[in-house]
Amino acid sequence: MRRRILMLTAATMAWGLLAAPAAADDDPSATEPTGDSSEPAGLFPGAPWFRPAAPYEQNFPDPHVLFHDGTYYAYATNTGGPQLPAMTSTDLERWTAAPAWSPNPYNDDPFYADRLVRSPDWAASVGGQAEVWAPAVVPLAGTWRAYYAIRETNAARPRYCISVAPGPGPLGPFRDSSAAPITCGLGPAGAIDPWVYVDRSGTPWLLWKTGPFDAIGVLPDTPAAIWSQPLAPNGLAFREGSRAQILLTADPGGWEAGVIENPALFEMGGRLHLYYSGNRFDTPFYATGWATCSSPAGPCSRAQPGPILVSGPGFNGPGGASVFTDANGDHRIAYHAWNAPYAAYPSYPACDTDRDGVCADQGQRFLHIGLVCELAGGTPHIGFPLGWRFCDVDPASWYGGAVNWLADAGVTRGATEFRFVPAQLLTRAELVTMLWRWAGSPPPGDGPRFTDVPAGTFFADAVGWAARVGVVNGATATTFSPHARVSRSEVAAIVHRAAGTPPAAGSADYADVPPDAFFAAGVAWLTEAGVVNGYSPTTFGPAEPVD
């Protein structure tokens, strides 16, 4: 890593000596509904309609997001229409509600787009539909599972329980024909907020929350807790002989105010981290906390005394988080937050009839997508720390200023949008592309063409320009070897040529730099300018890779 950063720092300083750049469906039957365009009744009066196959950016509480086969899928607690709403995106910015089932073998509703097409017989319903909370959809055992909380039929005191519905793909259809819940917890408060974590051995673990509320009120003698228990390989029941373990119990006196929920267990940097929500969901004090765990069975302990994600300008009560890996391998967090100044749903009569006007502008829990940076030691951090450009480059490090300068100048864009990967070996294509960007991304012109530089690649124009102006030569007469690792001697020679081959006052005083070597003038100039140091006091290490 140090050698790569040294050379990139050298390149940074050398470029300062260059002339200034010139201005420069899984289910093929799921299609958009046809027929009557009138709006059907929502699951709850006043909820914004989750119109099938249409762009959607309104109420979406307790979001669960995953990436599969080039598409992001998002699921939420029931909102205006479906018990289990789902939507898709290719960029995490524009989301489209899942299409209605067509043909629809489930009912006569042309707008029916529910991904849970059968709820269990033991579940209660609201207005003829089951009330589904906080789903978690995961691939298991070669198929898909939708875990969710649903109200159990119990005349004495209704409670929520965790169930699971199998399905063929990320958009279902999911059917729950279970005879009983997976768990209702250990008391009358029931269980909600399922999360599934698959450990390195392939064992799935179910996490959930119990207490201090049940379906109809407060149970003051039931402290809130987060639990875990291993599942059977097919994910439809707990592993035989296993027992539930408490991972964390709510702190009644701190910021959590006796409530913790929405667990999300994930691995980062070789450590297990637990994000969870705390405090009342319908207040601005609802927030996201962080704990670390020794294993999926615990023990877990809070990583800091306060929350890591709190209310801010324009949003209240960030929580209900899920953590997922995006298309580039970066960790992301999906969470909901109220649109400030609200922290609860509308409760005035207009919301019973006005779905398109006032209600949608009042209290709703909106989907937010954030970054989870992996800092030193595998520590997660939501968003960039102040002054950071990449999750893996501390501006206070000896190379941080150089990397950030390169990024600010548009010379480097990192290995991904959020990671620079400083220990990654530098390639010929990457070095030439950075020089080309510094030069203002000039056109390639009619320079040499190489058979291993396809048109349309990120480095094609850069290689064409560099070969045309004499900054680089090919590896052979017809090939460039764009993915070959670049050495210290090659960097010295290429940067020197890009600078216009300025002379040095003397020669390079290194035992391994012959005066007639193709890189000798470049090493001498870079050393004299204070851009590079030797690999040792007497050697330059010309064959060493830049990593």
Short mmCIF file of N, CA and C in Angstrom, two decimals, residues 27-133:
data_model
loop_
_atom_site.label_atom_id
_atom_site.label_comp_id
_atom_site.label_asym_id
_atom_site.label_seq_id
_atom_site.Cartn_x
_atom_site.Cartn_y
_atom_site.Cartn_z
N ASP A 27 -40.98 -12.44 -12.21
CA ASP A 27 -42.19 -13.18 -12.62
C ASP A 27 -42.67 -12.60 -13.94
N PRO A 28 -42.63 -13.38 -15.03
CA PRO A 28 -43.01 -12.83 -16.33
C PRO A 28 -44.47 -12.46 -16.43
N SER A 29 -45.30 -12.93 -15.49
CA SER A 29 -46.73 -12.60 -15.55
C SER A 29 -47.03 -11.25 -14.93
N ALA A 30 -45.99 -10.61 -14.30
CA ALA A 30 -46.23 -9.33 -13.64
C ALA A 30 -46.12 -8.22 -14.67
N THR A 31 -47.21 -7.63 -15.05
CA THR A 31 -47.23 -6.55 -16.03
C THR A 31 -48.12 -5.43 -15.53
N GLU A 32 -48.05 -4.27 -16.19
CA GLU A 32 -48.86 -3.14 -15.77
C GLU A 32 -50.34 -3.45 -15.99
N PRO A 33 -51.19 -3.05 -15.02
CA PRO A 33 -52.61 -3.37 -15.16
C PRO A 33 -53.26 -2.60 -16.30
N THR A 34 -54.32 -3.17 -16.79
CA THR A 34 -55.11 -2.49 -17.80
C THR A 34 -56.54 -2.38 -17.30
N GLY A 35 -57.37 -1.65 -18.00
CA GLY A 35 -58.77 -1.55 -17.62
C GLY A 35 -59.04 -0.28 -16.84
N ASP A 36 -59.91 -0.37 -15.86
CA ASP A 36 -60.38 0.77 -15.08
C ASP A 36 -59.21 1.53 -14.48
N SER A 37 -59.13 2.84 -14.71
CA SER A 37 -58.05 3.65 -14.17
C SER A 37 -58.43 4.35 -12.89
N SER A 38 -59.60 4.11 -12.37
CA SER A 38 -59.99 4.74 -11.12
C SER A 38 -59.16 4.16 -9.98
N GLU A 39 -59.04 4.93 -8.92
CA GLU A 39 -58.18 4.55 -7.81
C GLU A 39 -58.91 3.64 -6.84
N PRO A 40 -58.35 2.47 -6.52
CA PRO A 40 -59.00 1.57 -5.57
C PRO A 40 -58.80 2.04 -4.15
N ALA A 41 -59.55 1.48 -3.26
CA ALA A 41 -59.39 1.83 -1.85
C ALA A 41 -58.06 1.34 -1.33
N GLY A 42 -57.41 2.16 -0.50
CA GLY A 42 -56.15 1.75 0.10
C GLY A 42 -56.39 0.84 1.28
N LEU A 43 -55.29 0.25 1.75
CA LEU A 43 -55.39 -0.61 2.93
C LEU A 43 -55.80 0.21 4.15
N PHE A 44 -55.31 1.44 4.22
CA PHE A 44 -55.67 2.33 5.31
C PHE A 44 -56.19 3.65 4.74
N PRO A 45 -57.27 4.20 5.28
CA PRO A 45 -57.79 5.49 4.79
C PRO A 45 -56.73 6.57 4.91
N GLY A 46 -56.57 7.35 3.86
CA GLY A 46 -55.63 8.46 3.89
C GLY A 46 -54.23 8.11 3.48
N ALA A 47 -53.90 6.83 3.34
CA ALA A 47 -52.55 6.46 2.94
C ALA A 47 -52.34 6.78 1.47
N PRO A 48 -51.14 7.24 1.09
CA PRO A 48 -50.90 7.50 -0.33
C PRO A 48 -50.98 6.19 -1.10
N TRP A 49 -51.63 6.22 -2.25
CA TRP A 49 -51.85 5.00 -3.01
C TRP A 49 -50.54 4.50 -3.60
N PHE A 50 -50.24 3.24 -3.36
CA PHE A 50 -49.07 2.57 -3.91
C PHE A 50 -49.47 2.04 -5.29
N ARG A 51 -49.54 2.95 -6.24
CA ARG A 51 -50.07 2.61 -7.56
C ARG A 51 -49.13 1.65 -8.29
N PRO A 52 -49.63 0.52 -8.76
CA PRO A 52 -48.78 -0.48 -9.42
C PRO A 52 -48.06 0.08 -10.63
N ALA A 53 -46.79 -0.32 -10.77
CA ALA A 53 -45.96 0.00 -11.94
C ALA A 53 -45.75 1.49 -12.16
N ALA A 54 -45.98 2.31 -11.13
CA ALA A 54 -45.81 3.76 -11.25
C ALA A 54 -44.67 4.22 -10.34
N PRO A 55 -44.01 5.33 -10.68
CA PRO A 55 -42.99 5.87 -9.78
C PRO A 55 -43.58 6.15 -8.41
N TYR A 56 -42.79 5.88 -7.38
CA TYR A 56 -43.31 6.04 -6.01
C TYR A 56 -42.23 6.64 -5.12
N GLU A 57 -42.62 7.65 -4.32
CA GLU A 57 -41.67 8.29 -3.42
C GLU A 57 -42.37 8.82 -2.17
N GLN A 58 -43.36 8.08 -1.69
CA GLN A 58 -44.09 8.54 -0.51
C GLN A 58 -43.90 7.55 0.65
N ASN A 59 -44.92 7.36 1.43
CA ASN A 59 -44.82 6.59 2.67
C ASN A 59 -44.24 5.19 2.42
N PHE A 60 -43.14 4.85 3.11
CA PHE A 60 -42.49 3.56 2.92
C PHE A 60 -41.75 3.19 4.21
N PRO A 61 -42.49 2.83 5.26
CA PRO A 61 -41.86 2.61 6.57
C PRO A 61 -41.18 1.25 6.69
N ASP A 62 -40.20 1.18 7.60
CA ASP A 62 -39.47 -0.06 7.90
C ASP A 62 -38.90 -0.69 6.63
N PRO A 63 -38.14 0.06 5.85
CA PRO A 63 -37.72 -0.46 4.55
C PRO A 63 -36.67 -1.57 4.67
N HIS A 64 -36.80 -2.55 3.81
CA HIS A 64 -35.79 -3.59 3.65
C HIS A 64 -35.36 -3.58 2.20
N VAL A 65 -34.07 -3.39 1.93
CA VAL A 65 -33.56 -3.25 0.57
C VAL A 65 -32.51 -4.32 0.32
N LEU A 66 -32.51 -4.87 -0.88
CA LEU A 66 -31.48 -5.82 -1.29
C LEU A 66 -31.15 -5.62 -2.76
N PHE A 67 -29.99 -6.12 -3.16
CA PHE A 67 -29.56 -6.05 -4.55
C PHE A 67 -29.48 -7.46 -5.09
N HIS A 68 -30.12 -7.68 -6.27
CA HIS A 68 -30.11 -9.01 -6.87
C HIS A 68 -30.15 -8.90 -8.39
N ASP A 69 -29.15 -9.49 -9.02
CA ASP A 69 -29.15 -9.63 -10.47
C ASP A 69 -29.39 -8.30 -11.19
N GLY A 70 -28.67 -7.25 -10.75
CA GLY A 70 -28.73 -5.96 -11.43
C GLY A 70 -29.85 -5.04 -11.00
N THR A 71 -30.68 -5.46 -10.05
CA THR A 71 -31.83 -4.66 -9.63
C THR A 71 -31.88 -4.56 -8.11
N TYR A 72 -32.27 -3.39 -7.62
CA TYR A 72 -32.53 -3.20 -6.19
C TYR A 72 -34.02 -3.43 -5.93
N TYR A 73 -34.30 -4.15 -4.87
CA TYR A 73 -35.67 -4.42 -4.44
C TYR A 73 -35.87 -3.83 -3.05
N ALA A 74 -37.01 -3.18 -2.84
CA ALA A 74 -37.32 -2.58 -1.55
C ALA A 74 -38.70 -3.04 -1.10
N TYR A 75 -38.82 -3.35 0.19
CA TYR A 75 -40.06 -3.84 0.79
C TYR A 75 -40.34 -2.99 2.03
N ALA A 76 -41.62 -2.91 2.42
CA ALA A 76 -41.97 -2.05 3.54
C ALA A 76 -43.17 -2.59 4.27
N THR A 77 -43.40 -2.02 5.45
CA THR A 77 -44.65 -2.23 6.17
C THR A 77 -45.82 -1.80 5.28
N ASN A 78 -46.98 -2.43 5.45
CA ASN A 78 -48.13 -2.15 4.58
C ASN A 78 -48.43 -0.65 4.51
N THR A 79 -48.75 -0.21 3.30
CA THR A 79 -49.11 1.19 3.09
C THR A 79 -50.35 1.22 2.21
N GLY A 80 -50.54 2.25 1.38
CA GLY A 80 -51.80 2.42 0.66
C GLY A 80 -52.03 1.39 -0.41
N GLY A 81 -52.57 0.23 -0.03
CA GLY A 81 -52.88 -0.80 -1.00
C GLY A 81 -52.39 -2.16 -0.56
N PRO A 82 -51.12 -2.50 -0.80
CA PRO A 82 -50.64 -3.86 -0.53
C PRO A 82 -50.37 -4.14 0.95
N GLN A 83 -50.53 -5.40 1.31
CA GLN A 83 -50.04 -5.85 2.62
C GLN A 83 -48.51 -5.83 2.62
N LEU A 84 -47.93 -6.34 1.53
CA LEU A 84 -46.48 -6.38 1.38
C LEU A 84 -46.10 -5.60 0.13
N PRO A 85 -45.89 -4.29 0.26
CA PRO A 85 -45.51 -3.49 -0.91
C PRO A 85 -44.05 -3.73 -1.28
N ALA A 86 -43.78 -3.72 -2.56
CA ALA A 86 -42.42 -3.87 -3.05
C ALA A 86 -42.22 -2.93 -4.23
N MET A 87 -41.00 -2.44 -4.38
CA MET A 87 -40.68 -1.60 -5.53
C MET A 87 -39.25 -1.87 -5.95
N THR A 88 -38.90 -1.43 -7.15
CA THR A 88 -37.60 -1.74 -7.73
C THR A 88 -36.92 -0.47 -8.22
N SER A 89 -35.59 -0.58 -8.35
CA SER A 89 -34.79 0.54 -8.83
C SER A 89 -33.50 -0.01 -9.43
N THR A 90 -32.90 0.75 -10.32
CA THR A 90 -31.57 0.39 -10.83
C THR A 90 -30.50 1.33 -10.33
N ASP A 91 -30.90 2.41 -9.64
CA ASP A 91 -29.90 3.41 -9.21
C ASP A 91 -30.08 3.89 -7.77
N LEU A 92 -31.01 3.32 -7.03
CA LEU A 92 -31.28 3.69 -5.64
C LEU A 92 -31.85 5.10 -5.51
N GLU A 93 -32.23 5.70 -6.61
CA GLU A 93 -32.80 7.05 -6.57
C GLU A 93 -34.23 7.07 -7.09
N ARG A 94 -34.46 6.44 -8.22
CA ARG A 94 -35.80 6.40 -8.82
C ARG A 94 -36.39 5.01 -8.57
N TRP A 95 -37.53 4.99 -7.91
CA TRP A 95 -38.17 3.73 -7.53
C TRP A 95 -39.52 3.59 -8.22
N THR A 96 -39.85 2.36 -8.58
CA THR A 96 -41.11 2.06 -9.25
C THR A 96 -41.83 0.96 -8.49
N ALA A 97 -43.10 1.20 -8.18
CA ALA A 97 -43.88 0.18 -7.48
C ALA A 97 -44.00 -1.06 -8.35
N ALA A 98 -44.01 -2.21 -7.69
CA ALA A 98 -44.15 -3.48 -8.42
C ALA A 98 -45.45 -3.48 -9.21
N PRO A 99 -45.46 -4.12 -10.38
CA PRO A 99 -46.66 -4.12 -11.21
C PRO A 99 -47.75 -5.01 -10.64
N ALA A 100 -48.95 -4.79 -11.10
CA ALA A 100 -50.08 -5.64 -10.72
C ALA A 100 -49.92 -7.01 -11.36
N TRP A 101 -50.52 -7.99 -10.73
CA TRP A 101 -50.50 -9.34 -11.30
C TRP A 101 -51.43 -9.39 -12.51
N SER A 102 -50.89 -9.82 -13.63
CA SER A 102 -51.70 -9.92 -14.84
C SER A 102 -51.18 -11.09 -15.69
N PRO A 103 -51.97 -12.14 -15.84
CA PRO A 103 -53.32 -12.30 -15.30
C PRO A 103 -53.31 -12.41 -13.78
N ASN A 104 -54.43 -12.11 -13.18
CA ASN A 104 -54.57 -12.11 -11.73
C ASN A 104 -55.43 -13.29 -11.29
N PRO A 105 -54.80 -14.35 -10.80
CA PRO A 105 -55.59 -15.51 -10.36
C PRO A 105 -56.08 -15.41 -8.92
N TYR A 106 -55.79 -14.27 -8.26
CA TYR A 106 -56.04 -14.18 -6.83
C TYR A 106 -57.36 -13.51 -6.48
N ASN A 107 -57.79 -12.53 -7.27
CA ASN A 107 -59.04 -11.82 -7.00
C ASN A 107 -59.43 -11.07 -8.27
N ASP A 108 -60.44 -10.22 -8.17
CA ASP A 108 -60.91 -9.50 -9.36
C ASP A 108 -60.45 -8.05 -9.39
N ASP A 109 -59.42 -7.71 -8.63
CA ASP A 109 -58.90 -6.35 -8.57
C ASP A 109 -57.84 -6.16 -9.66
N PRO A 110 -58.07 -5.30 -10.65
CA PRO A 110 -57.08 -5.11 -11.70
C PRO A 110 -55.82 -4.42 -11.22
N PHE A 111 -55.84 -3.85 -10.00
CA PHE A 111 -54.69 -3.17 -9.44
C PHE A 111 -53.95 -4.02 -8.40
N TYR A 112 -54.31 -5.26 -8.28
CA TYR A 112 -53.76 -6.08 -7.21
C TYR A 112 -52.26 -6.35 -7.47
N ALA A 113 -51.44 -5.79 -6.60
CA ALA A 113 -49.98 -5.90 -6.76
C ALA A 113 -49.30 -6.41 -5.50
N ASP A 114 -50.07 -6.94 -4.57
CA ASP A 114 -49.50 -7.42 -3.31
C ASP A 114 -48.52 -8.55 -3.58
N ARG A 115 -47.34 -8.49 -2.94
CA ARG A 115 -46.38 -9.58 -3.13
C ARG A 115 -46.68 -10.75 -2.21
N LEU A 116 -47.44 -10.51 -1.13
CA LEU A 116 -47.90 -11.59 -0.25
C LEU A 116 -49.32 -11.94 -0.69
N VAL A 117 -49.46 -12.97 -1.50
CA VAL A 117 -50.76 -13.28 -2.09
C VAL A 117 -51.58 -14.22 -1.20
N ARG A 118 -50.96 -14.81 -0.19
CA ARG A 118 -51.72 -15.60 0.78
C ARG A 118 -51.11 -15.38 2.15
N SER A 119 -51.93 -14.92 3.09
CA SER A 119 -51.51 -14.80 4.48
C SER A 119 -52.02 -16.03 5.24
N PRO A 120 -51.43 -16.36 6.38
CA PRO A 120 -51.78 -17.60 7.07
C PRO A 120 -53.18 -17.56 7.68
N ASP A 121 -53.76 -18.72 7.82
CA ASP A 121 -55.11 -18.81 8.36
C ASP A 121 -55.17 -18.37 9.82
N TRP A 122 -54.07 -18.48 10.53
CA TRP A 122 -54.07 -18.12 11.95
C TRP A 122 -53.97 -16.61 12.19
N ALA A 123 -53.79 -15.83 11.11
CA ALA A 123 -53.59 -14.39 11.25
C ALA A 123 -54.91 -13.64 11.23
N ALA A 124 -54.96 -12.56 11.99
CA ALA A 124 -56.12 -11.67 12.00
C ALA A 124 -56.04 -10.72 10.81
N SER A 125 -57.06 -9.90 10.63
CA SER A 125 -57.06 -8.96 9.52
C SER A 125 -57.65 -7.63 9.96
N VAL A 126 -57.34 -6.61 9.17
CA VAL A 126 -57.89 -5.27 9.36
C VAL A 126 -58.61 -4.90 8.07
N GLY A 127 -59.91 -4.68 8.14
CA GLY A 127 -60.67 -4.34 6.95
C GLY A 127 -60.62 -5.42 5.90
N GLY A 128 -60.54 -6.68 6.35
CA GLY A 128 -60.52 -7.78 5.39
C GLY A 128 -59.15 -8.15 4.90
N GLN A 129 -58.09 -7.40 5.30
CA GLN A 129 -56.74 -7.70 4.87
C GLN A 129 -55.83 -7.88 6.08
N ALA A 130 -54.85 -8.75 5.94
CA ALA A 130 -53.87 -8.94 7.01
C ALA A 130 -53.00 -7.69 7.13
N GLU A 131 -52.55 -7.41 8.34
CA GLU A 131 -51.73 -6.23 8.59
C GLU A 131 -50.28 -6.69 8.78
N VAL A 132 -49.45 -6.40 7.78
CA VAL A 132 -48.08 -6.91 7.72
C VAL A 132 -47.11 -5.80 8.09
N TRP A 133 -46.15 -6.12 8.97
CA TRP A 133 -45.16 -5.15 9.43
C TRP A 133 -43.75 -5.61 9.12
#
